[in-house]
Short mmCIF file of N, CA and C and ligand atoms in Angstrom, two decimals:
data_model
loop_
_atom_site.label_atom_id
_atom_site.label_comp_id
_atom_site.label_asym_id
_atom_site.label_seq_id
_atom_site.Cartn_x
_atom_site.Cartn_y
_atom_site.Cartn_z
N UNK A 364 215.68 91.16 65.72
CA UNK A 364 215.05 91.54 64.48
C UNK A 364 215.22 93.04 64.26
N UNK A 365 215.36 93.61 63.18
CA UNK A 365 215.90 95.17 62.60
C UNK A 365 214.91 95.28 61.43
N UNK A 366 214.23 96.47 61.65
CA UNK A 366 213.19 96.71 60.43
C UNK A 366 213.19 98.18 60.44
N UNK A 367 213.33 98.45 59.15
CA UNK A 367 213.81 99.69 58.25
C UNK A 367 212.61 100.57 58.37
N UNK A 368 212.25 102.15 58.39
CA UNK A 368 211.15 102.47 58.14
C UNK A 368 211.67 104.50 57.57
N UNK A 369 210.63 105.06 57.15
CA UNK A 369 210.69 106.21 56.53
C UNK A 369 210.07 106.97 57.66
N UNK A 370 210.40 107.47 58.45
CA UNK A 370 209.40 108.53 59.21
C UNK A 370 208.88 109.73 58.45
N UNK A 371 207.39 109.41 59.33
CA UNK A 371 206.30 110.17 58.49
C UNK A 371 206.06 111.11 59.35
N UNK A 372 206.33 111.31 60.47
CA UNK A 372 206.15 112.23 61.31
C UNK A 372 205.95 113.47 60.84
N UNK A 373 206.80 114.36 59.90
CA UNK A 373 207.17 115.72 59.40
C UNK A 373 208.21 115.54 58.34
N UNK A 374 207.78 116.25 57.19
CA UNK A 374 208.73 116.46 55.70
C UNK A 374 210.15 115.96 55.96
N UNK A 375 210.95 115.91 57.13
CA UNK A 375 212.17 115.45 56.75
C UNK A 375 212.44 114.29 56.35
N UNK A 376 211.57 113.48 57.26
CA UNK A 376 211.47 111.82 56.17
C UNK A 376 212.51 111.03 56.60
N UNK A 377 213.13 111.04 57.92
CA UNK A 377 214.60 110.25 58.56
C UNK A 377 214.27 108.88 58.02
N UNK A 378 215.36 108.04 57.49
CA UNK A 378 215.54 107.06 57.78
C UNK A 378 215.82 106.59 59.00
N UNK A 379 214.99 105.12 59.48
CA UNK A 379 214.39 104.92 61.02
C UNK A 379 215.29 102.99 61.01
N UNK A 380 216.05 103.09 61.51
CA UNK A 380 216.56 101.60 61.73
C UNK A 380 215.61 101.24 63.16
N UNK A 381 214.97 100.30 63.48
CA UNK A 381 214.36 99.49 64.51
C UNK A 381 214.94 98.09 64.86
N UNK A 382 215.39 98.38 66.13
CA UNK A 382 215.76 97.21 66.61
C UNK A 382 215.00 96.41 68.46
N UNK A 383 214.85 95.19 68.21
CA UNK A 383 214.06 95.06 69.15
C UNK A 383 215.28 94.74 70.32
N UNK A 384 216.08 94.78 71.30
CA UNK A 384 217.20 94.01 71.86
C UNK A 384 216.65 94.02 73.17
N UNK A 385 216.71 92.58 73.92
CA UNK A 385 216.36 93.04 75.58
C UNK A 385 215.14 93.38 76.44
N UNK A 386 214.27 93.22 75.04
CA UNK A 386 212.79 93.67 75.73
C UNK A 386 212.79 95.49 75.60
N UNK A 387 213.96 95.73 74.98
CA UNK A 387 214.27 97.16 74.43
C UNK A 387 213.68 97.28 72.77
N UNK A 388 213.04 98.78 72.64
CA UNK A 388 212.71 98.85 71.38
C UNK A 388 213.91 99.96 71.22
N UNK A 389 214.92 99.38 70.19
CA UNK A 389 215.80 100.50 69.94
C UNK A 389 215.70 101.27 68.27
N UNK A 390 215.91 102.76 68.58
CA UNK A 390 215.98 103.50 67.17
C UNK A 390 216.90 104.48 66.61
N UNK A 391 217.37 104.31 65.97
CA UNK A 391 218.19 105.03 65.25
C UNK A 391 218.12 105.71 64.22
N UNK A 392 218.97 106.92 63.61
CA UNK A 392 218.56 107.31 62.35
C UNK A 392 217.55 108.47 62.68
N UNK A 393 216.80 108.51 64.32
CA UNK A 393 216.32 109.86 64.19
C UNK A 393 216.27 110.96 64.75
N UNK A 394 215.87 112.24 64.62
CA UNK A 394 216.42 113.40 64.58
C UNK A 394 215.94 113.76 65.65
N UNK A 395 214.89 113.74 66.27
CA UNK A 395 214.18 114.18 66.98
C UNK A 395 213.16 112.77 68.06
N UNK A 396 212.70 113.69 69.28
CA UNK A 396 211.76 112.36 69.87
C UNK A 396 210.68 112.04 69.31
N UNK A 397 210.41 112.62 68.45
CA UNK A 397 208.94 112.21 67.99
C UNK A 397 209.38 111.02 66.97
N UNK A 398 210.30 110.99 66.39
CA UNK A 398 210.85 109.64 65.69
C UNK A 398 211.27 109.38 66.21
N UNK A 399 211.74 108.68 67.54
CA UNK A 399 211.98 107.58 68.33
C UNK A 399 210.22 107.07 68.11
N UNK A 400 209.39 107.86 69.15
CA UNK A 400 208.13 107.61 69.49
C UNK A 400 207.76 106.37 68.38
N UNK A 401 207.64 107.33 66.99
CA UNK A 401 206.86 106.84 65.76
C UNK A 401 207.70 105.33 65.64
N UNK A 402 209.03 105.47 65.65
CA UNK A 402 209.92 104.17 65.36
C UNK A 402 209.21 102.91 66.07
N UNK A 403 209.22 102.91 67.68
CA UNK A 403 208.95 102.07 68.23
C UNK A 403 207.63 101.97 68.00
N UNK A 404 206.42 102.73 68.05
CA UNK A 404 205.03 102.47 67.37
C UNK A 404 204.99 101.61 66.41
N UNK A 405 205.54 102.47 65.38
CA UNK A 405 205.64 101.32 64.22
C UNK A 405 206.14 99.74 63.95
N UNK A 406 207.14 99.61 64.74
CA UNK A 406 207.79 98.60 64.98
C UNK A 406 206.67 97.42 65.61
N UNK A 407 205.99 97.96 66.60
CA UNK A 407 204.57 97.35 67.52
C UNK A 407 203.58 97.19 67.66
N UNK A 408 203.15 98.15 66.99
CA UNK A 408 201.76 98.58 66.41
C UNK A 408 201.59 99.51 65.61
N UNK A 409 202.11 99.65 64.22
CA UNK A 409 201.46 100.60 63.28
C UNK A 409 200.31 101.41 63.21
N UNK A 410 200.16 102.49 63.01
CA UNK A 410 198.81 103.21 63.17
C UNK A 410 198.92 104.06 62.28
N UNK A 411 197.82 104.40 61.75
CA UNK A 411 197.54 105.26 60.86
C UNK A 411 196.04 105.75 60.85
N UNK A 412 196.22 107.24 60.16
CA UNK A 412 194.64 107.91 60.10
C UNK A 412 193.99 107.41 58.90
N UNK A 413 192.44 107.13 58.87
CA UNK A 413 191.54 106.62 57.74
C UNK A 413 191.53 107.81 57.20
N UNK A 414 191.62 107.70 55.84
CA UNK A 414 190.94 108.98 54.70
C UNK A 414 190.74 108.03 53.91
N UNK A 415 189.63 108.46 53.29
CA UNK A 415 189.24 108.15 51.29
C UNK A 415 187.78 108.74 51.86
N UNK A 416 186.97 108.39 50.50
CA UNK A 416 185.62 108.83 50.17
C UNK A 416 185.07 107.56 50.48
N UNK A 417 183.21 108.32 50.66
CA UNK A 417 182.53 107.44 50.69
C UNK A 417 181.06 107.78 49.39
N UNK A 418 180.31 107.26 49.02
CA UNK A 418 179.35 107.84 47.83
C UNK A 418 178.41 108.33 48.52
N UNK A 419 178.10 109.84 47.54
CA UNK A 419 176.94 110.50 48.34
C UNK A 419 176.01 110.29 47.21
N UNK A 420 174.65 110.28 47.56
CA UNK A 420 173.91 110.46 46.49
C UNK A 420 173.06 111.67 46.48
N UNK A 421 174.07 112.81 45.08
CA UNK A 421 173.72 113.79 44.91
C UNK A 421 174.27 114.47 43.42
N UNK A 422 173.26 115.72 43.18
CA UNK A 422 173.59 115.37 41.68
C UNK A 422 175.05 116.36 41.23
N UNK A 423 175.37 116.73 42.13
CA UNK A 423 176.67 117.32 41.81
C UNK A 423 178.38 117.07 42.15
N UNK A 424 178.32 116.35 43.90
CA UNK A 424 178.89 115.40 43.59
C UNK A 424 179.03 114.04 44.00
N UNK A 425 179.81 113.26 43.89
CA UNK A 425 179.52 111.91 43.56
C UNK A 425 180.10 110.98 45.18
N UNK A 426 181.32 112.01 45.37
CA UNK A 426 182.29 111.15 46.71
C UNK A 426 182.22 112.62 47.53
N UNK A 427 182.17 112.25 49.01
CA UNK A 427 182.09 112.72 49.92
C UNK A 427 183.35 112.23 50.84
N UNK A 428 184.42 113.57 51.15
CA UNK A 428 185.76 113.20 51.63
C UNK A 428 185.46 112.89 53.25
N UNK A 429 186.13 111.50 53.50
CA UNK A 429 185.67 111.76 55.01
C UNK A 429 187.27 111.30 55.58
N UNK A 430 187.23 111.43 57.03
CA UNK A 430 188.61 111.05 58.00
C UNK A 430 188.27 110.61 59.17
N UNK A 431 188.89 109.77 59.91
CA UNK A 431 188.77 108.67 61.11
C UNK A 431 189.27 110.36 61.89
N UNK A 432 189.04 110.20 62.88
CA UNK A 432 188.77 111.15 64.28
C UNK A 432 190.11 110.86 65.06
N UNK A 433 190.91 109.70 64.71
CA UNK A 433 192.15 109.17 65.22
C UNK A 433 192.63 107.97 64.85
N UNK A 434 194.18 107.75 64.98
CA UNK A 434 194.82 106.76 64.60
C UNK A 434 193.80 104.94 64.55
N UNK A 435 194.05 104.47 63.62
CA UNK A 435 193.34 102.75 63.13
C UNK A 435 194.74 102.02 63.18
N UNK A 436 194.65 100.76 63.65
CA UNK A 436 195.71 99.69 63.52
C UNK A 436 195.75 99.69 61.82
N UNK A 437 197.05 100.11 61.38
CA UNK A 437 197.08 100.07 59.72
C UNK A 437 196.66 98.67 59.22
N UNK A 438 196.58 97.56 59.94
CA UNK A 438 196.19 96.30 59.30
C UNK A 438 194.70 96.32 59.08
N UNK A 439 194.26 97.30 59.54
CA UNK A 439 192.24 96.95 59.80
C UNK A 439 191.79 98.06 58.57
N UNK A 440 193.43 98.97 57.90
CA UNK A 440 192.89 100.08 56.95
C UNK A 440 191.77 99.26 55.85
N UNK A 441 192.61 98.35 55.14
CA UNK A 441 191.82 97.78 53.93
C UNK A 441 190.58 97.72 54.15
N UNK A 442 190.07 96.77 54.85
CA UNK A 442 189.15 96.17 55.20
C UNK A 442 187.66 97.32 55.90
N UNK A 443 188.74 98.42 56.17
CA UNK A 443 187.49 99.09 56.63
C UNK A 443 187.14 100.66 55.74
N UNK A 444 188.37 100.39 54.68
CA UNK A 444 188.12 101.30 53.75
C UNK A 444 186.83 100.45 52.45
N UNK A 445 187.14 99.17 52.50
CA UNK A 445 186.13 98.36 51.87
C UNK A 445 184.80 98.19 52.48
N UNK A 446 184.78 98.56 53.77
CA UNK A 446 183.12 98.98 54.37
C UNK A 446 182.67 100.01 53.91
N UNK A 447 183.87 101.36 54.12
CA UNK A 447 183.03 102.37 53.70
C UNK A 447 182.33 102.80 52.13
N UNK A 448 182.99 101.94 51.43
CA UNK A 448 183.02 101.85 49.88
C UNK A 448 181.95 101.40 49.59
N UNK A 449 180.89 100.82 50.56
CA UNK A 449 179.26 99.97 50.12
C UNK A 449 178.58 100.97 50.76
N UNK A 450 179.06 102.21 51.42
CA UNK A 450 177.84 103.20 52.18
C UNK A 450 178.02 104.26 51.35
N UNK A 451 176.56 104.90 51.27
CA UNK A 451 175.66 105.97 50.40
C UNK A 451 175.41 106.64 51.13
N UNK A 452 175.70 107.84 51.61
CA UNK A 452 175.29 109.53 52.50
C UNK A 452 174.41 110.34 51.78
N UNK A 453 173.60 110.85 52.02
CA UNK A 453 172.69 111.84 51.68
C UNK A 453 173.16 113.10 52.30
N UNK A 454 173.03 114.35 51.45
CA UNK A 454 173.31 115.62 51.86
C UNK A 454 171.81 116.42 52.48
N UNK A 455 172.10 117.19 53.40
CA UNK A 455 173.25 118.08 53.73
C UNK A 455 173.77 117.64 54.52
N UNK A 456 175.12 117.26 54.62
CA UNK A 456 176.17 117.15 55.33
C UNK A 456 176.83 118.41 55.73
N UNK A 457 177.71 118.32 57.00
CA UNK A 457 178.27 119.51 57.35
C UNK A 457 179.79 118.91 57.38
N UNK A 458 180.95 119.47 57.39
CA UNK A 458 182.23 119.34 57.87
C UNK A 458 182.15 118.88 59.83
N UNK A 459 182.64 117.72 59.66
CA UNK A 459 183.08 117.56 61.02
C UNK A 459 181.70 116.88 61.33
N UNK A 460 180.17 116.21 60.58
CA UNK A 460 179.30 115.73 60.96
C UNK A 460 179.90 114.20 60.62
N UNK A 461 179.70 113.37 61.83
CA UNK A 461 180.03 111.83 61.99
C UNK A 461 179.19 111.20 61.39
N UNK A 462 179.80 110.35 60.19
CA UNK A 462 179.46 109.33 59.18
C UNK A 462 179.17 108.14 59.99
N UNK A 463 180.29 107.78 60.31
CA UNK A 463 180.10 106.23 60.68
C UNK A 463 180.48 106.44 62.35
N UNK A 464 179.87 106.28 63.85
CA UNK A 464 180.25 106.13 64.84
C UNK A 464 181.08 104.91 65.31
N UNK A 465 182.06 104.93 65.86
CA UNK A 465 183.07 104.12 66.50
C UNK A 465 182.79 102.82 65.08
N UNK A 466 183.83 103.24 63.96
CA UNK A 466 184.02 102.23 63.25
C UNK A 466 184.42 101.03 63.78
N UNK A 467 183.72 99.79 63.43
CA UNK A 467 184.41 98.62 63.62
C UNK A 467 184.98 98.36 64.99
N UNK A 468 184.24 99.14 66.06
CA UNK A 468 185.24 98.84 67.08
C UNK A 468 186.31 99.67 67.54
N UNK A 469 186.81 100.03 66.88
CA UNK A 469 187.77 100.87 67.47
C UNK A 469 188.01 101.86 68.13
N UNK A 470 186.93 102.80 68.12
CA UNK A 470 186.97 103.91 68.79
C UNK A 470 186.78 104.88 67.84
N UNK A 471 187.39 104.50 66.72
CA UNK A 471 187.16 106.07 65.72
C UNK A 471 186.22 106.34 65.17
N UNK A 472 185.75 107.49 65.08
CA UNK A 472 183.98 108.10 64.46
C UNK A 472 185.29 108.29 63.07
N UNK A 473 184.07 108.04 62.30
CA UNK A 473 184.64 108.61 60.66
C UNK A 473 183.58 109.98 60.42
N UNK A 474 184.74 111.00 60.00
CA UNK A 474 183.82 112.42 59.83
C UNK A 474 184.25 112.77 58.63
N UNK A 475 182.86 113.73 58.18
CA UNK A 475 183.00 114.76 57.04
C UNK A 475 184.49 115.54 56.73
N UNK A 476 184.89 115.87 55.50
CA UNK A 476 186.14 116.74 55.68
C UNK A 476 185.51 117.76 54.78
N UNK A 477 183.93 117.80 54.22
CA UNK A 477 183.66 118.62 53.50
C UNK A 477 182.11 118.86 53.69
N UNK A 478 181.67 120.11 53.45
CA UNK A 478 180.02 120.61 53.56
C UNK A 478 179.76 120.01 51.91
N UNK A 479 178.26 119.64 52.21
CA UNK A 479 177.90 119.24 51.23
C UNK A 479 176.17 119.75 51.16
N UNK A 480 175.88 120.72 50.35
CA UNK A 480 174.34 121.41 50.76
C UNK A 480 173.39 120.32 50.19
S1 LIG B 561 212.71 111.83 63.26
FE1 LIG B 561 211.98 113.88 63.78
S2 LIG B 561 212.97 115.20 62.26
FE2 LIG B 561 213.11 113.11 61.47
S3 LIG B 561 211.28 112.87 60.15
FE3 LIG B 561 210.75 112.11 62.20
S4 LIG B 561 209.80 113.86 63.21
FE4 LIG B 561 210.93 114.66 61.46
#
């Protein structure tokens, strides 16, 4: 099996050919080791960092930016961006104060990316 991908690693953006052969994850197309790394990740387990908002209730503003603490299996993004979408924060919040501890299991705290007085 051969599956195509864009490395996100850094602005250059290689095109990433993945091939599985041999119990081998093979990659091509990139420039550097960190796109090998990302190739075969992706190929096996996709990961990605959580961002979006969650609602604060306050009168100035409305969404409060937050970010996962580390990589989420990209399949569990939806689903746990749709949790955070039913939770309401009250201020004062600080940057870097943990919203949600070990979301869903995984390990990742979801944190502030912004002070909120
Ligand atoms: S393979 Fe290396 S140079 Fe190419 S986009 Fe990925 S990190 Fe950047």
């Amino acid at each position: 099996m051969t599956k195509e991908f864009t490395c996100i690693v850094c602005p250059v953006s290689c095109s990433l050919k993945v091939e599985a052969e041999n119990n081998e994850i093979l990659v091509t197309g990139n420039q550097c080791k960190r796109g090998m790394i990302f190739g075969q990740n992706e190929f096996t387990h996709p990961m990605r960092m959580l961002t979006t908002t969650v609602k604060i209730d306050g009168k100035n503003l409305h969404r409060l930016p937050v970010i996962s603490t580390k990589e989420i299996p990209k399949d569990k993004l939806k689903d746990l961006v749709k949790e955070l979408y039913k939770l309401t924060v009250k201020g004062p919040i600080k940057r870097g104060d943990v919203i949600v501890k070990n979301i869903s299991n995984t390990g990742a705290d979801i944190i502030a990316t912004r002070t909120i007085q």
